Amino acid sequence: MRILIFFLVASLLFAENEKGLKMPSIFSDNMVLQQNSKVAVWGLSNPGAEITIKASWNESAKATADQNGKWMAHLKTPSAGGPYLLSVTDGKSEIEFNNVLIGEVWLCSGQSNMEMPLEGWPPTDTVANSKQVIANATNKNIRFFTVTRAISEKPEFDCVGRWEESNPESAAKFSATAYFFGKKLYEELNIPVGLIHSSWGGTPIEAWTGAKYISTVDEYKDIVEKLKNARKEIDRLKAWLAEKPTIDINSIKSPTPWKGLDLNDSQCAKPGFDDSAWKTMELPVKWESTEMGNFDGVVWFRKNIKIKNEWINKELTLELGPIDDMDVTYVNGVKIGGYEEGGYWQTDRIYKIPAELAKDQNLTVAVRVVDTQGGGGIWGSSEKMKLRPTDSNESVSLAGEWKYLPVAEYYGGKLYLFDVKNAEYYKRPKLSVEYSAFTPTLLFNGMIAPLIPYNIKGAIWYQGESNTGNPELYKKLFPLMIKNWREEWGLGDFAFYYVQIAPYNYGPNVESQKLREAQLMTLSVPNTGMAVTLDIGNPNNIHPANKKDVGERLARWALAKDYGKKIEFSGPIYKSMKIEGNKIILTFDYTDGGLVIKEINGENNFLIAGKDKVFKKAKVEIKDDKLIVYSDSVENPAAVRYCWDNISEGTLFNKAGLPASSFRTDNWD
């Protein structure tokens, strides 16, 4: 079973004074409250305490703390404006919030393509024109709140985060997709915009869905009970982790905070170090697929190698393939290379071993690997792991068994350190259930529940890549999660706009077009909208650089549907088909002035088949707002497919320049 333990900080950060009136961190200076509504305001105090909320826009509200000290009130907000002052008192103590704006509040969530910051993850995962955008990001009317990563087996009262004004420093670290969405809203509406960002790269949709809802799905009906039964185990583990020393990465004021970290683990690099207690792992591999499971943190790998006599006193070349995310590599206790900043997870590691280190037949290779999110490890192909003389093509393979030891776990911006000499990681309490960011309900509990019922206008969502392995299940899970969020917030069917995943080469065992189809089908859920990215993806990079168009396409839905702007908001959506002789006539919604075909290298990415289900490249013609599809080699056509694979890019648009979704007219397997 994959096991990943994240320590949930024992004492959550509240906005509070020393006398005990507490409010969750979603209430802070610089916050944005939803305009023209009765916003929920809540917190903790002594049981029976009378709570008074006063706003400088001449509104007030009252509440009484219940027997558990919880209280909630609803405060009327005016039209957009500010800044204002908001005060909350229980008669004994008072909290004041300054620089409060009234405007439009949106929740922004998903996995890595939503999480990807405006500064990107260079050098490979970059955001187009980010330097210029960041330099011009100062805007006191756009505010950000980022939820720090957290998981929990039960819905949490609070999360870690704070509201910030948009400026080059805060915008650089904020979600690029969310930033461009909010910026577009502000430019069109000229009112304050508040963006709440809650994402975690690589995570599946079931982790973002609450217990009541996920337990209705057969595949997950037992997980809630299992988590409940494992609470004592989880508590025991949390207590164990709480005793460990920590390093706060977020407090390190450096562009390369991971460089040169002292984890009291330097002995792991030395050839004479006793690693007999270490376990073994077959490399190359992403360690999530091993008994280590879903783990973010620092792991050492060691391998003793015996070289040929004729290689002694020669310069050698060590090749390890790509390492996710960072590494420092040693030979016989001497550092020979490393990548100690993020963004190089796809970069092959090729390091020179000086001749003086190869003074006898014995070499000890030790690699300290740091993984901060998603997959981790020495993960390329076996052919890329080898050792050779620099001046020769003769080599020995390094693939196979390596010893490994996790020495630190990364969670919530902190590293929790394990004792190296005692191989302490292997002694931590065991769990009977997976406890990770990939476990159903745990992200909802830790990163969504603390935001409820903070008033929002709607939500934007960018996720799906991690569910491409089971598109049929996603057809259930996605509408279910939307229902879950809407019912928990109690604001009715608030707007929910999402991004259809872009083309990417997932490999032959994945049919991501079916996941896109599941997303397309979710448009049947009321008050939803989909931003198509078939034309702005990158088949060779799962994190496309063009986040501006993504954010602005989401904003088009909001501007048209929620703010009454006369603006095109969707590309063509397949509606119906009619067979006429050897041709199929397709009709679409959202043609907005007509259809446009933009071929890519002479290809239109349409396929057509007869009843034999053998698809062949098709020709297309546009007539009015219809598309005529045919092939000279298909006399009796039965079905059409468009961009029906992992990597085909969009060629069909409307006159507004918005792309069509991939689709098929059949339901064949």
XYZ file of C-alpha atoms in Angstrom:
669
model
C 0.000 0.000 0.000
C 1.215 3.481 -0.783
C 1.703 5.331 2.459
C 2.482 9.021 2.812
C 2.213 10.719 6.142
C 1.831 14.439 6.306
C 2.029 16.005 9.710
C -0.805 18.431 10.269
C 0.445 21.305 12.351
C -0.914 20.766 15.812
C -1.738 24.366 16.589
C -3.479 25.968 13.622
C -2.811 29.614 12.888
C -5.804 31.768 13.787
C -6.342 35.511 13.652
C -6.484 36.043 17.381
C -5.477 38.080 20.383
C -4.109 36.732 23.629
C -7.540 36.576 25.311
C -8.876 33.862 23.048
C -11.319 35.288 20.489
C -10.344 33.384 17.372
C -11.224 33.554 13.704
C -9.994 31.430 10.808
C -7.216 32.798 8.643
C -9.523 33.387 5.665
C -10.405 36.523 7.635
C -7.361 38.794 7.633
C -6.225 42.269 6.714
C -6.514 42.923 2.951
C -9.411 40.467 2.496
C -12.135 40.859 -0.109
C -15.759 40.222 0.839
C -18.436 39.405 -1.719
C -20.452 42.471 -2.659
C -24.227 42.880 -2.301
C -24.718 39.820 -0.118
C -24.974 38.630 3.448
C -21.510 37.239 4.023
C -20.834 34.573 6.629
C -18.523 35.636 9.455
C -17.535 32.965 11.983
C -15.070 31.959 14.642
C -14.551 30.704 18.193
C -14.995 32.227 21.630
C -16.116 31.158 25.093
C -19.442 29.266 25.170
C -22.304 31.734 25.514
C -20.224 34.751 24.514
C -22.087 37.503 22.675
C -20.283 38.382 19.455
C -20.674 41.756 17.747
C -19.400 42.464 14.247
C -19.190 46.073 13.075
C -18.240 47.273 9.621
C -17.229 50.798 8.661
C -19.833 50.722 5.873
C -22.392 51.157 8.669
C -23.559 47.572 9.010
C -23.384 45.275 12.019
C -24.333 41.747 13.042
C -24.511 39.679 16.220
C -24.052 36.034 17.179
C -23.866 33.866 20.289
C -21.175 31.237 20.752
C -22.640 27.757 21.208
C -21.647 25.189 23.817
C -18.514 24.370 21.820
C -17.596 28.021 21.461
C -18.485 28.175 17.773
C -20.377 31.151 16.410
C -21.511 32.492 13.061
C -23.201 35.662 11.867
C -24.204 37.108 8.518
C -23.163 40.628 7.633
C -24.716 42.669 4.865
C -22.226 44.015 2.330
C -22.665 47.014 0.007
C -21.714 47.359 -3.646
C -18.050 47.108 -4.524
C -15.726 49.549 -2.835
C -13.398 50.204 0.066
C -11.048 50.057 1.810
C -13.055 49.461 4.990
C -12.488 48.435 8.596
C -14.149 45.374 10.136
C -14.125 44.700 13.873
C -15.227 41.641 15.841
C -15.597 41.568 19.632
C -16.878 39.145 22.249
C -17.070 41.845 24.928
C -13.707 40.914 26.417
C -11.445 41.094 23.400
C -11.521 42.478 19.881
C -10.046 41.688 16.472
C -9.786 44.361 13.785
C -9.328 43.757 10.084
C -7.927 46.623 8.038
C -7.844 47.441 4.348
C -10.939 45.339 3.610
C -12.410 45.574 0.119
C -15.866 44.702 -1.156
C -15.941 43.100 -4.588
C -16.077 39.764 -6.385
C -14.640 36.636 -4.739
C -13.686 33.493 -6.667
C -12.304 30.153 -5.528
C -9.525 28.757 -7.750
C -8.625 25.086 -7.323
C -7.182 21.990 -8.976
C -3.845 20.292 -9.508
C -0.495 21.510 -10.868
C -1.740 23.511 -13.850
C -3.803 25.621 -11.450
C -1.055 25.591 -8.831
C 1.678 26.641 -11.290
C 2.768 30.120 -10.173
C 3.175 33.140 -12.390
C 6.960 32.815 -12.085
C 6.622 29.214 -13.308
C 8.897 26.339 -12.425
C 11.880 27.130 -14.639
C 13.719 26.152 -16.661
C 11.294 23.780 -18.404
C 7.911 24.684 -16.882
C 7.619 28.369 -17.618
C 4.779 30.869 -18.021
C 4.875 32.902 -21.219
C 5.850 36.573 -20.736
C 5.910 36.088 -16.982
C 8.688 38.603 -16.274
C 6.776 41.434 -17.894
C 3.486 40.399 -16.290
C 5.064 40.165 -12.839
C 6.762 43.539 -13.199
C 3.363 45.122 -13.910
C 1.373 43.202 -11.304
C 0.874 46.012 -8.768
C -2.859 46.477 -8.205
C -4.366 47.177 -4.781
C -7.775 46.091 -6.050
C -6.721 42.513 -6.800
C -6.140 40.393 -3.706
C -4.765 36.867 -3.234
C -5.277 34.181 -0.608
C -3.315 30.941 -1.023
C -4.224 27.914 1.076
C -1.100 26.129 2.303
C -1.059 22.442 1.418
C -2.745 20.326 4.054
C -4.550 17.028 4.427
C -6.864 15.842 7.176
C -9.026 12.847 8.007
C -11.785 15.208 9.190
C -13.068 18.617 8.017
C -10.830 21.307 9.497
C -11.905 24.604 11.021
C -8.914 26.513 9.673
C -6.121 26.548 7.132
C -2.842 28.428 6.859
C -2.826 31.500 4.629
C -3.356 35.245 4.493
C -4.765 37.836 2.118
C -2.229 39.891 0.140
C -2.449 42.761 -2.315
C -1.262 42.060 -5.837
C 2.283 43.233 -6.414
C 5.319 41.763 -8.193
C 6.363 39.730 -5.145
C 2.951 38.249 -4.289
C 1.838 37.735 -7.903
C 5.015 35.835 -8.799
C 4.145 33.140 -6.244
C 0.414 33.065 -7.047
C -1.403 30.778 -9.463
C -0.836 32.033 -13.013
C -4.203 30.783 -14.292
C -6.034 32.379 -11.366
C -4.086 35.632 -11.759
C -4.980 36.017 -15.435
C -8.601 35.159 -14.641
C -8.789 37.807 -11.912
C -6.907 40.400 -13.930
C -9.341 40.024 -16.823
C -12.323 40.397 -14.476
C -10.831 43.545 -12.970
C -10.086 45.065 -16.367
C -13.658 44.498 -17.540
C -15.530 45.255 -14.295
C -13.230 47.828 -12.649
C -14.124 46.568 -9.169
C -12.067 44.711 -6.536
C -11.441 41.013 -7.152
C -10.507 38.493 -4.472
C -8.951 35.175 -5.518
C -8.757 32.227 -3.114
C -6.284 29.662 -4.413
C -6.378 26.081 -3.106
C -4.483 23.562 -5.256
C -2.086 20.632 -5.004
C -0.151 19.311 -7.979
C -0.675 15.734 -9.116
C -3.795 15.113 -7.045
C -6.967 13.284 -8.144
C -10.480 14.651 -7.955
C -11.591 12.145 -5.316
C -9.212 13.773 -2.831
C -11.122 17.057 -3.268
C -14.519 15.476 -2.542
C -16.070 15.251 0.922
C -16.853 12.049 2.798
C -20.651 12.218 2.517
C -20.430 12.396 -1.254
C -17.485 10.161 -2.116
C -18.974 7.346 -0.041
C -21.880 7.171 -2.519
C -19.452 5.948 -5.194
C -18.950 2.189 -5.103
C -15.203 2.436 -5.628
C -14.828 4.559 -2.481
C -17.708 3.546 -0.240
C -15.377 1.943 2.319
C -12.734 4.677 2.533
C -14.645 6.890 4.963
C -15.075 4.059 7.449
C -11.459 3.008 7.058
C -10.256 6.538 7.792
C -12.541 6.750 10.788
C -11.195 3.477 12.150
C -7.631 4.632 11.593
C -7.903 7.884 13.558
C -6.075 6.536 16.594
C -3.269 5.334 14.341
C -3.141 8.739 12.640
C -3.098 10.559 15.964
C -0.249 8.332 17.136
C 1.719 9.131 14.020
C 1.080 12.879 14.339
C 2.351 12.797 17.902
C 5.457 10.952 16.735
C 6.126 13.473 13.992
C 5.506 16.408 16.321
C 8.649 15.453 18.214
C 10.877 15.783 15.158
C 13.051 18.850 14.478
C 11.897 21.000 11.568
C 13.250 23.418 8.981
C 10.843 26.085 7.720
C 11.620 26.341 4.007
C 9.222 29.270 3.584
C 11.239 31.327 6.045
C 14.462 30.988 4.028
C 14.849 34.257 2.139
C 16.727 32.947 -0.863
C 15.849 32.246 -4.498
C 17.369 28.784 -3.925
C 16.097 27.773 -0.461
C 16.939 24.097 -1.005
C 20.607 24.712 -1.726
C 23.074 23.609 0.926
C 20.457 22.546 3.473
C 21.949 20.960 6.572
C 19.697 18.046 7.502
C 22.302 16.412 9.719
C 22.652 13.795 7.003
C 26.084 14.464 5.490
C 27.344 11.087 6.708
C 25.083 9.424 4.125
C 27.529 10.496 1.422
C 30.568 8.854 3.009
C 31.703 5.499 1.640
C 32.322 4.025 5.096
C 28.881 4.854 6.446
C 26.944 1.857 7.754
C 23.836 1.560 5.558
C 23.084 -2.050 6.493
C 19.708 -1.029 7.968
C 18.613 0.669 4.754
C 16.016 -0.939 2.517
C 16.501 -1.480 -1.202
C 14.719 -0.124 -4.264
C 14.975 -1.126 -7.908
C 15.973 1.946 -9.951
C 14.984 3.701 -12.094
C 11.483 4.199 -10.727
C 9.104 6.840 -9.435
C 9.056 5.946 -5.757
C 5.276 6.392 -5.573
C 4.990 2.994 -7.229
C 7.102 1.359 -4.510
C 6.384 0.587 -0.862
C 7.491 4.164 -0.053
C 4.350 5.462 -1.690
C 3.311 9.083 -2.060
C 6.147 10.889 -0.361
C 7.466 14.450 -0.630
C 10.791 15.093 1.029
C 14.461 14.084 1.015
C 15.676 10.566 0.248
C 19.237 9.251 0.000
C 20.183 6.540 -2.499
C 23.465 4.629 -2.258
C 25.182 2.043 -4.438
C 28.610 0.439 -4.179
C 30.220 -0.186 -7.559
C 33.313 -2.172 -8.484
C 34.992 -0.778 -11.577
C 37.428 -2.456 -13.946
C 41.147 -2.247 -13.241
C 41.735 -0.369 -16.470
C 39.309 2.382 -15.330
C 41.332 3.183 -12.210
C 42.848 6.693 -12.192
C 40.754 7.704 -15.201
C 38.081 10.405 -15.401
C 34.699 8.705 -15.428
C 31.227 9.894 -16.403
C 28.251 9.099 -14.192
C 24.833 9.132 -15.885
C 21.664 8.804 -13.798
C 18.934 10.021 -16.161
C 16.312 12.510 -14.875
C 15.757 13.056 -11.155
C 12.520 14.472 -9.736
C 12.930 17.198 -8.470
C 16.460 18.063 -7.194
C 19.652 16.252 -6.322
C 23.164 16.459 -4.929
C 25.375 13.592 -6.078
C 28.533 12.300 -4.393
C 31.194 9.753 -5.257
C 33.333 8.466 -2.398
C 32.057 11.288 -0.220
C 32.939 14.090 -2.672
C 30.259 16.160 -4.379
C 30.504 15.806 -8.150
C 27.353 17.671 -9.183
C 23.743 18.490 -8.509
C 20.673 20.520 -9.327
C 19.517 22.288 -6.172
C 16.648 24.345 -7.518
C 13.296 23.322 -8.918
C 12.335 22.901 -12.541
C 14.920 20.317 -13.609
C 12.829 17.203 -13.018
C 13.113 16.179 -16.682
C 16.835 16.973 -16.993
C 19.256 14.064 -17.358
C 21.977 14.061 -14.714
C 25.429 13.599 -16.289
C 28.354 14.259 -13.964
C 32.114 13.912 -14.328
C 34.035 11.892 -11.715
C 37.599 13.254 -11.387
C 40.354 10.700 -11.934
C 41.636 11.131 -8.391
C 38.340 9.751 -7.007
C 38.763 6.541 -9.008
C 41.930 5.515 -7.202
C 40.865 1.899 -6.735
C 38.148 -0.455 -7.888
C 35.588 0.610 -5.253
C 33.245 3.538 -5.783
C 30.358 4.548 -3.554
C 27.736 6.635 -5.341
C 25.364 8.529 -3.028
C 22.538 10.722 -4.274
C 20.429 12.994 -2.094
C 17.096 13.442 -3.881
C 14.635 16.189 -2.964
C 11.042 15.945 -4.163
C 8.635 18.770 -3.329
C 5.478 17.679 -5.161
C 4.003 14.977 -7.363
C 6.256 12.148 -8.449
C 9.733 11.702 -7.032
C 12.912 9.728 -7.538
C 15.505 8.634 -10.080
C 12.943 7.798 -12.698
C 14.201 7.661 -16.306
C 14.944 4.616 -18.425
C 17.399 1.884 -17.416
C 19.560 2.741 -20.419
C 20.215 6.198 -18.988
C 21.724 4.879 -15.761
C 25.350 3.972 -16.428
C 28.990 4.569 -15.578
C 31.720 4.844 -18.198
C 35.171 6.259 -18.817
C 34.737 9.747 -20.207
C 36.846 8.920 -23.258
C 35.039 5.641 -24.029
C 31.601 4.327 -24.923
C 32.171 1.196 -22.859
C 29.874 1.325 -19.823
C 28.353 -0.595 -16.945
C 24.696 -0.305 -16.031
C 23.694 1.287 -12.737
C 20.083 0.227 -13.046
C 18.889 -2.238 -10.471
C 19.101 -2.475 -6.703
C 20.055 0.627 -4.688
C 19.803 1.214 -0.957
C 17.603 4.082 0.162
C 16.680 6.040 3.294
C 14.178 8.924 3.616
C 15.701 11.511 5.964
C 13.141 14.339 5.867
C 9.471 14.763 4.981
C 8.179 17.929 3.324
C 4.770 19.287 4.241
C 3.204 22.723 4.625
C 6.440 24.497 3.741
C 8.427 22.626 6.409
C 10.840 19.718 6.499
C 10.410 17.232 9.337
C 13.786 15.611 10.001
C 14.435 11.956 10.816
C 17.498 10.665 12.631
C 19.889 9.181 10.087
C 22.059 6.987 12.290
C 19.071 5.053 13.604
C 17.287 4.914 10.206
C 14.390 6.489 12.086
C 12.083 6.720 9.080
C 11.590 2.949 9.143
C 10.407 3.107 12.764
C 7.498 5.462 12.358
C 4.048 4.184 13.347
C 2.266 2.134 10.712
C -1.140 2.904 9.271
C -3.795 0.512 8.013
C -4.945 3.035 5.398
C -3.191 5.276 2.921
C -2.975 8.792 4.321
C -1.864 11.164 1.600
C -2.881 13.925 -0.754
C -4.121 11.158 -3.058
C -6.530 9.674 -0.522
C -10.238 10.441 -1.070
C -11.644 13.292 1.089
C -8.343 14.416 2.620
C -7.806 17.536 0.501
C -11.427 18.534 0.837
C -11.061 18.266 4.602
C -7.779 20.141 4.798
C -8.011 22.727 2.013
C -11.682 23.296 1.110
C -13.664 22.766 4.330
C -11.795 25.589 6.150
C -13.041 28.020 3.477
C -16.704 27.102 3.885
C -18.963 29.127 4.094
C -16.872 32.189 3.075
C -19.064 33.854 0.444
C -17.867 33.394 -3.118
C -19.276 34.311 -6.499
C -18.099 31.057 -8.025
C -15.216 28.683 -8.644
C -12.708 27.919 -11.381
C -11.111 24.477 -11.644
C -8.114 23.092 -13.562
C -7.654 19.373 -12.949
C -8.026 16.024 -14.637
C -4.557 14.891 -15.641
C -4.320 12.632 -12.588
C -7.608 10.916 -13.429
C -6.826 10.049 -17.054
C -6.433 6.410 -16.060
C -10.176 6.041 -15.433
C -12.260 8.468 -17.524
C -15.494 6.541 -16.932
C -15.187 7.044 -13.199
C -14.466 10.739 -13.741
C -17.877 11.077 -15.370
C -19.320 10.318 -11.919
C -16.738 12.059 -9.779
C -16.630 15.471 -11.431
C -20.367 16.293 -11.223
C -20.386 14.800 -7.733
C -17.635 17.121 -6.518
C -19.419 20.153 -7.961
C -22.620 19.105 -6.176
C -20.634 18.561 -2.977
C -19.110 22.046 -2.998
C -22.344 23.786 -3.896
C -24.372 22.041 -1.196
C -21.721 22.604 1.469
C -21.466 26.311 0.703
C -25.228 26.730 0.695
C -25.105 29.496 -1.918
C -27.149 27.699 -4.557
C -25.720 26.589 -7.891
C -22.866 29.082 -7.937
C -20.878 29.395 -11.155
C -18.380 26.611 -11.744
C -16.044 27.056 -14.711
C -13.290 24.609 -15.540
C -10.443 23.935 -17.961
C -10.482 20.983 -20.302
C -7.065 19.338 -20.136
C -4.650 20.094 -22.966
C -3.006 17.654 -25.395
C -0.118 15.752 -23.817
C 1.736 12.560 -24.626
C 0.653 10.366 -21.725
C 1.844 7.221 -23.481
C 0.059 4.341 -25.216
C -1.825 3.091 -22.158
C -3.746 6.340 -21.558
C -6.679 7.686 -23.576
C -6.854 11.245 -22.300
C -9.386 12.153 -24.988
C -11.920 10.176 -22.954
C -11.135 12.295 -19.910
C -11.742 15.385 -22.066
C -15.020 13.764 -23.109
C -15.970 13.338 -19.446
C -15.254 17.026 -18.920
C -17.329 17.910 -21.984
C -20.251 15.874 -20.634
C -20.075 17.783 -17.345
C -21.431 20.823 -19.184
C -24.822 19.200 -18.570
C -24.468 20.255 -14.918
C -26.306 23.578 -14.460
C -24.281 26.795 -14.415
C -21.019 25.269 -15.562
C -18.665 26.291 -18.357
C -15.565 24.843 -19.987
C -12.459 26.572 -21.324
C -10.965 24.477 -24.138
C -7.161 24.385 -24.501
C -6.666 22.087 -27.505
C -4.856 24.895 -29.332
C -2.618 26.167 -26.527
C -1.207 22.986 -25.018
C 2.172 21.354 -25.406
C 2.151 17.616 -26.198
C 5.666 17.371 -24.741
C 5.015 19.281 -21.523
C 2.091 18.663 -19.185
C 2.437 22.280 -17.959
C 1.791 24.459 -21.037
C 3.291 27.949 -20.916
C 0.236 29.850 -22.142
C -1.677 30.454 -18.941
C -2.924 33.889 -20.031
C -5.392 32.504 -22.568
C -6.474 29.828 -20.098
C -7.328 32.392 -17.424
C -8.978 34.744 -19.870
C -11.095 31.992 -21.432
C -12.384 31.132 -17.967
C -13.042 34.819 -17.387
C -15.088 34.994 -20.592
C -17.564 32.528 -19.096
C -17.859 34.602 -15.942
C -18.135 37.916 -17.762
C -20.880 36.600 -20.033
C -22.835 34.479 -17.578
C -22.367 36.293 -14.262
C -21.754 39.909 -15.221
C -23.901 40.370 -18.327
C -21.109 41.271 -20.737
C -21.759 40.797 -24.450
C -18.774 38.581 -25.112
C -18.223 35.234 -26.816
C -17.412 32.661 -24.171
C -17.274 29.207 -25.775
C -15.820 27.542 -28.790
C -17.975 25.242 -30.955
C -19.590 22.343 -29.094
C -20.708 19.333 -31.119
C -24.512 19.143 -31.229
C -25.731 16.648 -33.826
C -24.930 14.747 -37.024
C -26.772 13.771 -40.188
C -25.634 11.325 -42.846
C -26.167 12.376 -46.446
C -24.777 9.870 -48.921
C -21.040 9.490 -48.335
C -20.861 12.565 -46.104
C -21.649 13.397 -42.505
C -23.041 16.832 -41.722
C -22.169 18.120 -38.247
C -23.892 20.943 -36.400
C -22.554 22.834 -33.396
C -23.569 25.185 -30.655
C -21.591 28.401 -30.148
C -20.564 28.882 -33.761
C -20.627 32.689 -33.193
C -20.537 33.891 -36.762
C -19.353 30.704 -38.389
C -16.723 27.995 -38.280
C -13.042 28.199 -39.129
C -10.569 25.399 -39.900
C -6.876 26.049 -39.237
C -4.930 23.041 -40.432
C -1.688 22.039 -38.713
C 0.966 20.790 -41.134
C -1.776 19.964 -43.609
C -3.804 17.971 -41.079
C -7.310 18.825 -39.847
C -7.372 16.054 -37.169
C -10.821 14.771 -38.225
C -11.423 11.037 -38.690
C -14.357 9.236 -40.288
C -15.440 5.587 -40.234
C -18.087 3.288 -41.554
C -19.840 0.569 -39.604
C -16.600 -1.407 -39.701
C -15.306 1.087 -37.096
C -12.093 1.615 -39.054
C -11.294 5.324 -38.849
C -9.543 7.097 -41.677
C -8.368 10.638 -42.189
C -11.230 12.846 -43.309
C -11.686 15.870 -45.489
C -13.793 18.736 -44.193
C -15.725 21.576 -45.733
C -17.535 24.445 -44.059
C -21.016 25.369 -45.225
C -22.704 28.164 -43.279
C -22.390 27.082 -39.619
C -22.151 23.368 -40.446
C -19.205 21.089 -41.093
C -19.223 18.519 -43.896
C -16.942 15.553 -43.228
C -16.094 12.817 -45.731
C -13.425 10.515 -47.123
C -13.070 9.076 -50.600
C -12.266 5.696 -48.988
C -15.382 5.577 -46.764
C -18.497 5.083 -48.886
C -21.039 4.605 -46.103
C -19.900 6.736 -43.155
C -21.246 6.117 -39.662
C -19.154 8.186 -37.252
C -16.778 11.118 -36.944
C -14.072 11.780 -34.390
C -12.110 14.990 -33.826
C -8.765 15.255 -32.012
C -9.445 11.781 -30.670
C -6.082 10.896 -29.158
C -3.650 12.196 -26.565
C -1.736 14.737 -28.618
C -3.809 16.050 -31.552
C -4.150 19.817 -31.403
C -7.146 21.955 -32.220
C -7.975 22.957 -35.789
C -11.684 23.851 -35.473
C -12.648 27.306 -34.197
C -15.476 29.784 -34.333
C -15.089 33.299 -35.734
C -14.345 34.566 -32.221
C -11.168 32.475 -32.305
C -12.282 30.051 -29.600
C -11.461 26.361 -30.187
C -13.852 23.441 -30.318
C -13.645 20.604 -27.844
C -12.518 17.207 -29.026
C -15.512 14.927 -29.584
C -16.848 11.786 -31.173
C -20.264 11.068 -32.639
C -20.133 7.365 -31.715
C -20.030 5.505 -28.419
C -17.798 2.679 -29.594
C -15.090 1.444 -27.234
